[in-house]
Coordinates of N, CA and C in Angstrom, one line a residue:
Chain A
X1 N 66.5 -121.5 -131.5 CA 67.9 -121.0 -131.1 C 67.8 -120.3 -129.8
X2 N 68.4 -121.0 -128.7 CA 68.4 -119.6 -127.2 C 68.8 -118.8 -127.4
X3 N 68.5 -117.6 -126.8 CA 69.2 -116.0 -126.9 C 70.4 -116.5 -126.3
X4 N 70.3 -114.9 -125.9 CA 71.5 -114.4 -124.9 C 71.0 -114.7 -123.7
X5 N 72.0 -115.5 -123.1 CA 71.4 -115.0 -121.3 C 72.1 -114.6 -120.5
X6 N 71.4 -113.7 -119.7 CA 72.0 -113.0 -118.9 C 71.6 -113.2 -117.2
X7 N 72.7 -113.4 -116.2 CA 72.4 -113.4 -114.8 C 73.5 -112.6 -114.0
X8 N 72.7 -112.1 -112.4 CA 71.3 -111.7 -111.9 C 70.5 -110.7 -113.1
X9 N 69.2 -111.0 -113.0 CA 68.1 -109.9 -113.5 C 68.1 -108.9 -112.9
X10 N 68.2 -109.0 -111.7 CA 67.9 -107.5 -110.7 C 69.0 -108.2 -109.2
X11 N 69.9 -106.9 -108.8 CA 70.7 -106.5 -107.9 C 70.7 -105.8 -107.0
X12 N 70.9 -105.9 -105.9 CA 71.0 -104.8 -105.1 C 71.9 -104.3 -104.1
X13 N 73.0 -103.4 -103.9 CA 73.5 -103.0 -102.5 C 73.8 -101.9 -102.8
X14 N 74.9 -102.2 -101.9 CA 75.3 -101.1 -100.9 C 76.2 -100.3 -101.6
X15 N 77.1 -98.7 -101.9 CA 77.7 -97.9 -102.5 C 79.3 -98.7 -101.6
X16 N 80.2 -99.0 -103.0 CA 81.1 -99.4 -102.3 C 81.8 -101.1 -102.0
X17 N 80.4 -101.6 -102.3 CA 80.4 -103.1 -102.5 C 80.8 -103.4 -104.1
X18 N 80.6 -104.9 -104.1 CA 80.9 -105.1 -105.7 C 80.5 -106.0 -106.1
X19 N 80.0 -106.5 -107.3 CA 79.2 -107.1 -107.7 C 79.5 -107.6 -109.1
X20 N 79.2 -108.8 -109.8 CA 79.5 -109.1 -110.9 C 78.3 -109.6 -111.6
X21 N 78.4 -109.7 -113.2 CA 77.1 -110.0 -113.9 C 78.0 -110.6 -115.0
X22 N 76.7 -111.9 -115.1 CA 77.2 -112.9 -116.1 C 76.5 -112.8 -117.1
X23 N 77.2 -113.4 -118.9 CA 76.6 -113.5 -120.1 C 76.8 -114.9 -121.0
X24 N 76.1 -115.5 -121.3 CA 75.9 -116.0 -122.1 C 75.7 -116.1 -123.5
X25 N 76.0 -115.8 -124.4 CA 75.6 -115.2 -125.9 C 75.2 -116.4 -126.7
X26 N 75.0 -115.9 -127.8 CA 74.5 -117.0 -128.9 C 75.2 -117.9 -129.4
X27 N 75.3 -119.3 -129.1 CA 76.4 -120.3 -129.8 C 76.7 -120.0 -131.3
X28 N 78.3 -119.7 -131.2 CA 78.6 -119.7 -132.1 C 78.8 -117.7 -132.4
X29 N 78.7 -116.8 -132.0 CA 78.6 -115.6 -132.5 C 79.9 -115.2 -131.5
X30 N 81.0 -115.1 -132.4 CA 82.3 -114.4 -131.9 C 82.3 -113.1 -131.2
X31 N 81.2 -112.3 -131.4 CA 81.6 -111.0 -130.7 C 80.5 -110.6 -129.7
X32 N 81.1 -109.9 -128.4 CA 80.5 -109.8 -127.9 C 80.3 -108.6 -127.0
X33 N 79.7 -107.9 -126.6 CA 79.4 -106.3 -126.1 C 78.7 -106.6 -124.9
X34 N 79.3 -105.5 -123.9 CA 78.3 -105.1 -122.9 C 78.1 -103.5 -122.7
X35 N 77.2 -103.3 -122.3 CA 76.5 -101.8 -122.8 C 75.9 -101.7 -121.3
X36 N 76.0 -100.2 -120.7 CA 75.4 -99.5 -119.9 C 74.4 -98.6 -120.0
X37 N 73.4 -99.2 -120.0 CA 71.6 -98.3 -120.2 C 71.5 -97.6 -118.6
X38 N 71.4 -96.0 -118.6 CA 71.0 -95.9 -117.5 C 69.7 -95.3 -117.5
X39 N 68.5 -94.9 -116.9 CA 67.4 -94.8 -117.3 C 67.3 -93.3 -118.3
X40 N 66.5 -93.6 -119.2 CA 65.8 -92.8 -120.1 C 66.9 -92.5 -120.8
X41 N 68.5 -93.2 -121.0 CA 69.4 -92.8 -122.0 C 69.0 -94.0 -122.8
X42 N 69.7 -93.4 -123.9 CA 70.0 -95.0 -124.8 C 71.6 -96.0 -123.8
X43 N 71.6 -97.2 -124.7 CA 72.9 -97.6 -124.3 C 73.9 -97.2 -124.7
X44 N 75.3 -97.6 -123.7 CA 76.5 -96.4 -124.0 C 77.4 -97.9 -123.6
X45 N 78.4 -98.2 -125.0 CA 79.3 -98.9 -124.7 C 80.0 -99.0 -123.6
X46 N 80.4 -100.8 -122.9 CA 81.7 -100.5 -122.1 C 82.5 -101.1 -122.6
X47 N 82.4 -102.4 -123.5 CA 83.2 -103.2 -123.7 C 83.6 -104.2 -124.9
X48 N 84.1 -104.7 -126.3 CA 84.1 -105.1 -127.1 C 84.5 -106.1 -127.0
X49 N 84.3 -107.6 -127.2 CA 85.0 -108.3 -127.8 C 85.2 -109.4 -128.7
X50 N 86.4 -109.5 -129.0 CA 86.1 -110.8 -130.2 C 87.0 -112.0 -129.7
X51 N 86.0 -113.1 -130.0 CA 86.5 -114.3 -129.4 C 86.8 -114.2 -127.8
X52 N 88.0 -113.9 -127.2 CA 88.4 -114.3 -125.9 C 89.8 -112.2 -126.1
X53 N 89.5 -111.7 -126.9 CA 90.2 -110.4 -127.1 C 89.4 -109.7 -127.1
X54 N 90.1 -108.4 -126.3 CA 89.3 -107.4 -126.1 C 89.4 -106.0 -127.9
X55 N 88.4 -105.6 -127.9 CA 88.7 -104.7 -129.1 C 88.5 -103.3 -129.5
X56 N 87.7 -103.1 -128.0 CA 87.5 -101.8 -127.6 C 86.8 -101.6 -125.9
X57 N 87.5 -100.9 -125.4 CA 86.9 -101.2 -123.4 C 87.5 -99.5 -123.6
X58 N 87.7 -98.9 -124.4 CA 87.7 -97.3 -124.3 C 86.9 -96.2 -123.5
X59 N 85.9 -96.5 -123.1 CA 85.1 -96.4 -122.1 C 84.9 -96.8 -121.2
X60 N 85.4 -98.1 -121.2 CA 85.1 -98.7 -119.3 C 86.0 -98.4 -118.6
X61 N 85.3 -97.7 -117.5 CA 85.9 -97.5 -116.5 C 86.7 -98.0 -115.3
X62 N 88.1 -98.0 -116.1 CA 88.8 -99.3 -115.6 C 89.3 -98.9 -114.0
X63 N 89.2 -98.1 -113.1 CA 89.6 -97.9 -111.9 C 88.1 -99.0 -110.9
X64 N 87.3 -99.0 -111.8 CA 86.4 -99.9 -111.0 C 85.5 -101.0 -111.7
X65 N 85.6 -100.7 -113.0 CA 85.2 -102.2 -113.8 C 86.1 -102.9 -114.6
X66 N 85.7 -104.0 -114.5 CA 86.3 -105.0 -115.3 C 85.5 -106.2 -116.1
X67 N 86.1 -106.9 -117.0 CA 85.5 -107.5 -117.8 C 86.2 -108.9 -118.9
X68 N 85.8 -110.0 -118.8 CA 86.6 -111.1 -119.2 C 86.1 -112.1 -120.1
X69 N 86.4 -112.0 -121.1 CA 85.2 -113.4 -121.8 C 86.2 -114.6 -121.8
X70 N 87.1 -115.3 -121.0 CA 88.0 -116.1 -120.9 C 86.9 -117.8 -121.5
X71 N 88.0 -118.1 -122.6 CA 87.3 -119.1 -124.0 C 86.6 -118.9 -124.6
X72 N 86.5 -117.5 -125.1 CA 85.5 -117.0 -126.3 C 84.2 -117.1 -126.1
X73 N 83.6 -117.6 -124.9 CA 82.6 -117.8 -124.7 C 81.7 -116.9 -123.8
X74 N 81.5 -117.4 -122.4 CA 80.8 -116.5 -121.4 C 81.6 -115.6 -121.4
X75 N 80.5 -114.4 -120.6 CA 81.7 -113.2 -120.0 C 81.0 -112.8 -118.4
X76 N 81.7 -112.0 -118.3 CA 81.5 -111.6 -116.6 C 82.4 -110.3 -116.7
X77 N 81.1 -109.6 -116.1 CA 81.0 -107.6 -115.8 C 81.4 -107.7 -114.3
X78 N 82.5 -107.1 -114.0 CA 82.5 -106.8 -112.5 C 82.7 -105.4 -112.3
X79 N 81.9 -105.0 -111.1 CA 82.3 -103.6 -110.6 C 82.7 -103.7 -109.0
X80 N 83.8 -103.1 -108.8 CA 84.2 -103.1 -107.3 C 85.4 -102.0 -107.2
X81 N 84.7 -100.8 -106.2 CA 83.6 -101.1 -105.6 C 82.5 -100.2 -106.4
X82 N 81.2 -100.4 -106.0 CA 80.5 -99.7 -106.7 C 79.9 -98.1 -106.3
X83 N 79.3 -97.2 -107.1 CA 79.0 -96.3 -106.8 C 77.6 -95.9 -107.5
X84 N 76.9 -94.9 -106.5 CA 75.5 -94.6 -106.8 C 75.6 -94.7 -108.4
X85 N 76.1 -94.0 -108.8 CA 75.8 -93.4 -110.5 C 76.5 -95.1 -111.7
X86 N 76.3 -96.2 -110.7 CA 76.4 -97.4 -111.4 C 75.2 -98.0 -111.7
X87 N 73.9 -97.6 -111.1 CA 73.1 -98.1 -110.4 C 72.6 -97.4 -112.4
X88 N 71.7 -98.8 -113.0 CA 71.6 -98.9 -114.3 C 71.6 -100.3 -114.7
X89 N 71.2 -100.6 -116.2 CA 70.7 -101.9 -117.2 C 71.9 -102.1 -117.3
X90 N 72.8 -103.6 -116.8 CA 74.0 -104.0 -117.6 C 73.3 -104.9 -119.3
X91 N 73.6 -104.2 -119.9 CA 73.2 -105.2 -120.8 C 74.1 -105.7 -122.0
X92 N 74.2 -107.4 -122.6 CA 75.3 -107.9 -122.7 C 74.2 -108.5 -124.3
X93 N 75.0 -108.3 -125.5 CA 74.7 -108.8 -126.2 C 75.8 -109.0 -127.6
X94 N 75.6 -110.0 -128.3 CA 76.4 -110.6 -129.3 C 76.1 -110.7 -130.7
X95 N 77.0 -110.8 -132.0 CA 76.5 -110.5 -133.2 C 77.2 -111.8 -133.8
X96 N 76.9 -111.8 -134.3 CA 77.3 -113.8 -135.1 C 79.0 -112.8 -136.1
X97 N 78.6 -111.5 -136.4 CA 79.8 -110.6 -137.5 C 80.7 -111.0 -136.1
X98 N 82.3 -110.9 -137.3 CA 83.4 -110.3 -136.4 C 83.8 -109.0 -136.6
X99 N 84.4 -108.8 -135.8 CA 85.0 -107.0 -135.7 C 85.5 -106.7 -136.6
X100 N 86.4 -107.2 -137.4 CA 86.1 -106.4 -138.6 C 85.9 -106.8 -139.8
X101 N 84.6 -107.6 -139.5 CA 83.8 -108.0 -140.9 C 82.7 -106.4 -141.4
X102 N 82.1 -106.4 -142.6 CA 81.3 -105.3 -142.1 C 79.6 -106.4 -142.4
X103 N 79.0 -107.0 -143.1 CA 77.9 -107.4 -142.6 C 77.2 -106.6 -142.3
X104 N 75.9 -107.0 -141.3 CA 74.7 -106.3 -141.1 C 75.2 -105.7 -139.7
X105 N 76.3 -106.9 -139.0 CA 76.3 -106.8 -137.3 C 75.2 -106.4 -136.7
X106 N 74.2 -107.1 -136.9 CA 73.2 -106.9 -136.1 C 72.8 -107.6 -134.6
X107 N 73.2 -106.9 -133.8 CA 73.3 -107.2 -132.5 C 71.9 -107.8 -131.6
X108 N 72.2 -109.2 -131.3 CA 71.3 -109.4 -130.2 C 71.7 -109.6 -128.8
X109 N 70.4 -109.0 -128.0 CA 70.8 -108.2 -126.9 C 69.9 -109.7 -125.6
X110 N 70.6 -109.3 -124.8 CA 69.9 -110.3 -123.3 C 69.0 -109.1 -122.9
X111 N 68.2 -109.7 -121.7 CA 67.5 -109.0 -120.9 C 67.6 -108.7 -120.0
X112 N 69.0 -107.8 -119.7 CA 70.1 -107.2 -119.1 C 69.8 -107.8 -117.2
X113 N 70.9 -106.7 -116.6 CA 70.8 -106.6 -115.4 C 70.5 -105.4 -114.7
X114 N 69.5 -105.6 -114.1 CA 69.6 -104.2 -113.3 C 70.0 -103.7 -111.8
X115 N 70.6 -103.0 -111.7 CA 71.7 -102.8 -110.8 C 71.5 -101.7 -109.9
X116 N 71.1 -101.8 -108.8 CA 70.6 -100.4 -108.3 C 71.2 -100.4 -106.9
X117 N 72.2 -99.3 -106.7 CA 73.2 -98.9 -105.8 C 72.9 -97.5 -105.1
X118 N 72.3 -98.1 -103.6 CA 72.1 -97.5 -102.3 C 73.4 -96.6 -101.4
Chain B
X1 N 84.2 -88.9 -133.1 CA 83.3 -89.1 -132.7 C 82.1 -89.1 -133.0
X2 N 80.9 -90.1 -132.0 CA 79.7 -90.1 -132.9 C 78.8 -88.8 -132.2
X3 N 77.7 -89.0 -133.1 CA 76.8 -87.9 -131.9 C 75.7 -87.7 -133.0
X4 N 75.1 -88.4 -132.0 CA 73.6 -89.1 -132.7 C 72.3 -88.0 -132.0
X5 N 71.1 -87.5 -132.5 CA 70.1 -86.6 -132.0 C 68.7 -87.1 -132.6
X6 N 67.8 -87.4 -131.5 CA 66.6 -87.9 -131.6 C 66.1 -87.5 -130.8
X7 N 64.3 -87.3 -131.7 CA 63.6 -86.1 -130.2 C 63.3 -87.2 -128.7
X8 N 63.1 -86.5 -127.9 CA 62.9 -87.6 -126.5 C 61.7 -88.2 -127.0
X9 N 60.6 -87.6 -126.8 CA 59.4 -88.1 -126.7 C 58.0 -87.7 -128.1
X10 N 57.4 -88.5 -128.4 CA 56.7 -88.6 -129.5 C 55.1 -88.9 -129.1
X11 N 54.2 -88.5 -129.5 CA 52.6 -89.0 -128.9 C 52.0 -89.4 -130.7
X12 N 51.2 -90.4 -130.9 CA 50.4 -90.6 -131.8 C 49.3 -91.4 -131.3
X13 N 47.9 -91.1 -132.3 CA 46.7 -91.9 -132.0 C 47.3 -93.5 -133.0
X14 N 46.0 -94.2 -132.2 CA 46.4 -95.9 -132.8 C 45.3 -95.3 -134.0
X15 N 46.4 -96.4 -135.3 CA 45.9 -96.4 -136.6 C 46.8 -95.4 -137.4
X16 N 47.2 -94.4 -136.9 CA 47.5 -93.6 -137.8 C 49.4 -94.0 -138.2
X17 N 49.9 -92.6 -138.8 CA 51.3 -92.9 -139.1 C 52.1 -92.0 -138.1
X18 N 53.4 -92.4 -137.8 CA 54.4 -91.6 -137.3 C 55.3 -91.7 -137.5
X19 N 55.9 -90.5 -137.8 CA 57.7 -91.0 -138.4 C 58.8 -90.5 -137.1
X20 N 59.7 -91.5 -136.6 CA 60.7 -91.1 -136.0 C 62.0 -90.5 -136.8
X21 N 62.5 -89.5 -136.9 CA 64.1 -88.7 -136.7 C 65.4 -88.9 -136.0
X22 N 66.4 -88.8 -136.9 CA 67.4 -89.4 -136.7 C 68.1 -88.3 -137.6
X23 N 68.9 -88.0 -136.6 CA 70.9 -87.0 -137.6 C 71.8 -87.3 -136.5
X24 N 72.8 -87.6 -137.4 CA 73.7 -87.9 -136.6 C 75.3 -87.1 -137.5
X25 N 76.0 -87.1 -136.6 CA 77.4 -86.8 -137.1 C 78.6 -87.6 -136.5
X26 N 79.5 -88.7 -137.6 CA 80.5 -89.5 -137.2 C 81.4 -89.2 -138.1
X27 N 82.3 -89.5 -137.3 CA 83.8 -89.8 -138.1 C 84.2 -90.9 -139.0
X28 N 82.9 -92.0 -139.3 CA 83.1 -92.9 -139.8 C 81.9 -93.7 -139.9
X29 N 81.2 -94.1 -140.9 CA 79.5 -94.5 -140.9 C 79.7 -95.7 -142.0
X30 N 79.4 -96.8 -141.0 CA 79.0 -98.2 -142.1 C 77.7 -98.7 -141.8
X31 N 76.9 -97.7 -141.6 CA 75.2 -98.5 -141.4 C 74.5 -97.6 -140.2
X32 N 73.4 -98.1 -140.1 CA 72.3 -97.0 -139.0 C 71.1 -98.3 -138.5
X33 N 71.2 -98.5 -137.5 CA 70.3 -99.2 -137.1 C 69.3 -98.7 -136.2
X34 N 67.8 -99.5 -136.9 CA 66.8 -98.8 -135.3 C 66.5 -100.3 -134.8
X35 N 66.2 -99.8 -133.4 CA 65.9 -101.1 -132.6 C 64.6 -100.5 -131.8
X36 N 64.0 -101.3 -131.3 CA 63.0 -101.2 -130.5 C 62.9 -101.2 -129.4
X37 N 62.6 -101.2 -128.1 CA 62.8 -101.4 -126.7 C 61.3 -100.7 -126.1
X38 N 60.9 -101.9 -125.4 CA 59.6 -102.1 -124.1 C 60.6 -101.9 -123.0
X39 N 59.2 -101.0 -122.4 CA 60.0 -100.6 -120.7 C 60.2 -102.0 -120.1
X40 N 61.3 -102.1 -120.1 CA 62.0 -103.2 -119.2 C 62.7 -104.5 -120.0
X41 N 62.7 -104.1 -121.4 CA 62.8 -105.6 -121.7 C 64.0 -104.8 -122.8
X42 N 64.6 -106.2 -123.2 CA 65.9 -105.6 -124.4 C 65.7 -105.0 -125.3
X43 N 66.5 -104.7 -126.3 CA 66.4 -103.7 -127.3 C 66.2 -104.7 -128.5
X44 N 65.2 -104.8 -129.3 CA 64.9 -105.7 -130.5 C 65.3 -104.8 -132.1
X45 N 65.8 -106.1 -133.1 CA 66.1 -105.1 -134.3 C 65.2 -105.1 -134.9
X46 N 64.7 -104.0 -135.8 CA 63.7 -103.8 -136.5 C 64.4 -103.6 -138.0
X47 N 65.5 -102.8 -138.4 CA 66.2 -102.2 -139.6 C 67.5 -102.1 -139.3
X48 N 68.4 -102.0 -141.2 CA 69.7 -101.9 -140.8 C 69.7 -101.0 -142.1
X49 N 70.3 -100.0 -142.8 CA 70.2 -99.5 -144.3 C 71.7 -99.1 -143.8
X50 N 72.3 -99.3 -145.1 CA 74.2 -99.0 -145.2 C 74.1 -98.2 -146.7
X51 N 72.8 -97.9 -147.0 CA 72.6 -97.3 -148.7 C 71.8 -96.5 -148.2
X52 N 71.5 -95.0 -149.2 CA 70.5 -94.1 -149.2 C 69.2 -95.0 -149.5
X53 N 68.5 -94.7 -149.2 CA 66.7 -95.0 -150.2 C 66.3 -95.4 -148.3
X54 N 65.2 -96.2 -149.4 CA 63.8 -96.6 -148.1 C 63.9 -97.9 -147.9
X55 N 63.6 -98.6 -147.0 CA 63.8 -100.1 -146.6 C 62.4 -100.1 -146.0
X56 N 61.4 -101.2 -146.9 CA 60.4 -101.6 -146.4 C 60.4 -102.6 -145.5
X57 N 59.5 -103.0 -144.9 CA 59.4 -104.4 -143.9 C 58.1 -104.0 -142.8
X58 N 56.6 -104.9 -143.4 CA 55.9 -104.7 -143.3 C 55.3 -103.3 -143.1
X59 N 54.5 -103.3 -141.5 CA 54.2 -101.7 -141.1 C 55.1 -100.9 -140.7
X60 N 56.5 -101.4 -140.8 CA 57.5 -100.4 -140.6 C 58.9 -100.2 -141.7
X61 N 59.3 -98.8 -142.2 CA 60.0 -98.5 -142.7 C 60.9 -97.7 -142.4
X62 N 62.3 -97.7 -143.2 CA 63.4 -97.0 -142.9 C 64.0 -96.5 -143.5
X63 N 64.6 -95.1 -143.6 CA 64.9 -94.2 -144.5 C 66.1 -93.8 -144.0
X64 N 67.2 -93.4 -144.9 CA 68.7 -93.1 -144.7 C 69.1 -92.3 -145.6
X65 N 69.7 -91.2 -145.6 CA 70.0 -90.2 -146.4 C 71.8 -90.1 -145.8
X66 N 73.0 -90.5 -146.2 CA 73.9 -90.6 -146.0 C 74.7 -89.4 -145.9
X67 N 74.4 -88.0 -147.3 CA 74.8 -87.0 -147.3 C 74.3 -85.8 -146.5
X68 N 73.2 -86.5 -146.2 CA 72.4 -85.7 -144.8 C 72.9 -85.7 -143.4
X69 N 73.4 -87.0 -143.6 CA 73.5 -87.8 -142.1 C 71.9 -87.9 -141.1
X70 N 71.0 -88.6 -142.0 CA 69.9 -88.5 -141.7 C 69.1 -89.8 -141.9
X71 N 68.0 -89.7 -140.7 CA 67.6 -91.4 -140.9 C 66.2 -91.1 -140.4
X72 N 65.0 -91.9 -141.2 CA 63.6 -92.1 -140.2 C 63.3 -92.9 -139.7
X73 N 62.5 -93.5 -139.2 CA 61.6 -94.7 -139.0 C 60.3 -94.8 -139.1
X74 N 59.4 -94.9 -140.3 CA 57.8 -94.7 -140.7 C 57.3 -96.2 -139.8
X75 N 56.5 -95.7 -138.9 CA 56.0 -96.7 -138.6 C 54.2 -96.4 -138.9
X76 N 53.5 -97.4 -139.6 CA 52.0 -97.0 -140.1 C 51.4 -97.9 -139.1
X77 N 49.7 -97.7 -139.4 CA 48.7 -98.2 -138.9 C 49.2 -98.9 -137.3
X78 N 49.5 -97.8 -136.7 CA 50.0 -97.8 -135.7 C 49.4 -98.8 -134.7
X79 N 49.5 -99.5 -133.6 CA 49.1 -100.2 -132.4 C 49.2 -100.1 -131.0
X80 N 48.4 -100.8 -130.5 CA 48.7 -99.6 -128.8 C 50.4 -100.8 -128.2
X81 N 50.2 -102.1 -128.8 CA 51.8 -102.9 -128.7 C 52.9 -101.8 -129.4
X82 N 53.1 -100.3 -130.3 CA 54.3 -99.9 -130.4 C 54.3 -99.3 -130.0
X83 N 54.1 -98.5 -128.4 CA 54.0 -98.0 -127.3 C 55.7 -98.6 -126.8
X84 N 56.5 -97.8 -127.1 CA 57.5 -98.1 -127.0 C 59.1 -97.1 -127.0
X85 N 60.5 -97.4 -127.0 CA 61.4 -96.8 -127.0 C 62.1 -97.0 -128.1
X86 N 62.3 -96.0 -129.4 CA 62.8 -96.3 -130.4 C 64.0 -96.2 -130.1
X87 N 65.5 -97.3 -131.1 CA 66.9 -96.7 -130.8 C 67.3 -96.0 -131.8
X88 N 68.2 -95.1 -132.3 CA 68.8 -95.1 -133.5 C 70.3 -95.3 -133.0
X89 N 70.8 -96.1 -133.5 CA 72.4 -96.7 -133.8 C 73.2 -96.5 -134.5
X90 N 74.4 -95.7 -135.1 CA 75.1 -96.1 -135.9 C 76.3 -96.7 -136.1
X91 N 76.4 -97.5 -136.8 CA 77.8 -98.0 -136.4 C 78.8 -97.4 -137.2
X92 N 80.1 -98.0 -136.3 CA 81.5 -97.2 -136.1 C 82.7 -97.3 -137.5
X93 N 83.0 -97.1 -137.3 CA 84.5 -97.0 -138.3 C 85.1 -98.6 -138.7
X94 N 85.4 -98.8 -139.6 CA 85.7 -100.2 -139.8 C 87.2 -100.4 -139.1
X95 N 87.0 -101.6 -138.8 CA 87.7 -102.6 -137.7 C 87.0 -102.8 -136.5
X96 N 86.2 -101.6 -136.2 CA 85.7 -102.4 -134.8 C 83.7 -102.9 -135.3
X97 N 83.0 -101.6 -135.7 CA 82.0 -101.0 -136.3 C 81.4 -101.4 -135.4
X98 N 81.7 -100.6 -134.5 CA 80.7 -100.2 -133.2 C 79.1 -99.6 -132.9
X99 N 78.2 -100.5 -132.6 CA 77.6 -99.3 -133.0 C 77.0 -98.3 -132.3
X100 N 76.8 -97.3 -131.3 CA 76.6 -96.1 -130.7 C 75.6 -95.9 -131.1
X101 N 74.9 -96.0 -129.5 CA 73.3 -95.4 -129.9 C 72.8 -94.2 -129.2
X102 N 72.0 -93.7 -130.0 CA 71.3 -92.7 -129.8 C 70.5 -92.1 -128.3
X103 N 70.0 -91.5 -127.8 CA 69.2 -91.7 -126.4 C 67.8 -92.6 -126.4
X104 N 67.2 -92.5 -127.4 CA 66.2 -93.4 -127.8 C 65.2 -92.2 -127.6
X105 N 63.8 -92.6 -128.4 CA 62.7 -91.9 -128.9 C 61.1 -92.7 -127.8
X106 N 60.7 -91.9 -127.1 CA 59.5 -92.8 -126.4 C 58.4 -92.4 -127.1
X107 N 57.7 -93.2 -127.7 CA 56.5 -93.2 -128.4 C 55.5 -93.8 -127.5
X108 N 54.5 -92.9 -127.8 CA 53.6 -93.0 -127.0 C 52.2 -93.3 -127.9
X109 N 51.7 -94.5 -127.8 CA 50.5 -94.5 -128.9 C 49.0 -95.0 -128.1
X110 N 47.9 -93.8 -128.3 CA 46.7 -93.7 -127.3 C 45.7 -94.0 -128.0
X111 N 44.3 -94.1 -127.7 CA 43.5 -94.5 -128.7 C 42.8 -93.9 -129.3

């Protein structure tokens, strides 16, 4: 079974620019999360969803990100424009549970992006 | 809200045991997850307990005390591969059951 995949692995510009990051999740697993790791934190939600609906983005920072899984499937993280304190692991991963199943939801994760803003 | 507390950093010799710590306080708890994470690479699952007791699985175990709001992770006969970032997770309130993680635990295992 393929994971998650995630593209770019590693990013780089300029404060101000903007940039997007793609996900791929596990065929077949309705829900899907993207999470902001910044070094030596744990990850901190930005975004929930189920199917092609969003179920919680309470956190993201909607003056400069955004986020779309348009056909239940892929999704795409954008930030524009960006800023130093973006610079961090996007990391995008999916659980076969739906949102409000309870199950194990045990989340599998891609091997994020890392995003580092100059 | 959640608000999860795990010590930063941990040292043990290979072979022996170490237990990771976990308290947390939510407004709403359907399970506690630990996950694993190597510098640089994703976060892998190791445990899920949604009950008090102990959850075996192989060299590693997991402990959950509900009315505590309390969790371990026994990991035995340690290896210089668990040289690593432990998570603790818990998930959220039903309809979304989010799960919010902890800062993570660095374990450090020398010979």
């Amino acid at each position: 079974e393929a994971g998650v995949a995630q593209s770019p692995r590693y990013k780089i510009i300029e404060k101000r620019q903007s940039v997007a990051f793609w996900c791929n999740p596990i065929s077949g697993h309705a829900t899907l999360y993207w999470y902001q790791q910044i070094l030596g934190q744990g990850p901190k939600l930005l975004i929930q969803f189920q199917n092609n609906g969003v179920v919680d983005d309470s956190q993201l920072p909607k003056d400069r990100f955004s986020a779309e899984r348009l056909k239940g499937v892929d999704s795409t993280l954008k930030i524009q424009p960006a800023k130093l304190e973006d610079s961090a692991v996007y990391l995008c991963a999916s659980s076969p549970s739906k949102a409000g199943e309870s199950g194990t939801g045990e989340l599998f994760f891609g091997e994020g992006s890392r995003l580092t803003v100059l | 809200g959640q608000n999860i507390d795990q010590p930063t950093e941990m040292t043990a010799t290979e072979g022996a045991i170490v237990q990771i710590n976990c308290t947390y306080q939510t407004s709403g708890f359907n399970g506690l997850f630990w996950y694993q994470q190597h510098a640089g690479e994703a976060p892998t699952f190791l445990s899920y307990n949604v009950l008090d007791g102990l959850e075996e699985k192989g060299r590693f175990s997991s402990f959950l005390s509900r009315s505590k709001g309390y969790s371990y992770l026994l990991l035995k006969e340690l290896q210089m591969k668990d040289s690593a970032s432990y998570l603790c997770a818990v998930r959220g309130p039903r309809g979304s059951y989010i799960p919010t993680f902890g800062r993570g635990t660095s374990l450090i295992v020398h010979p």
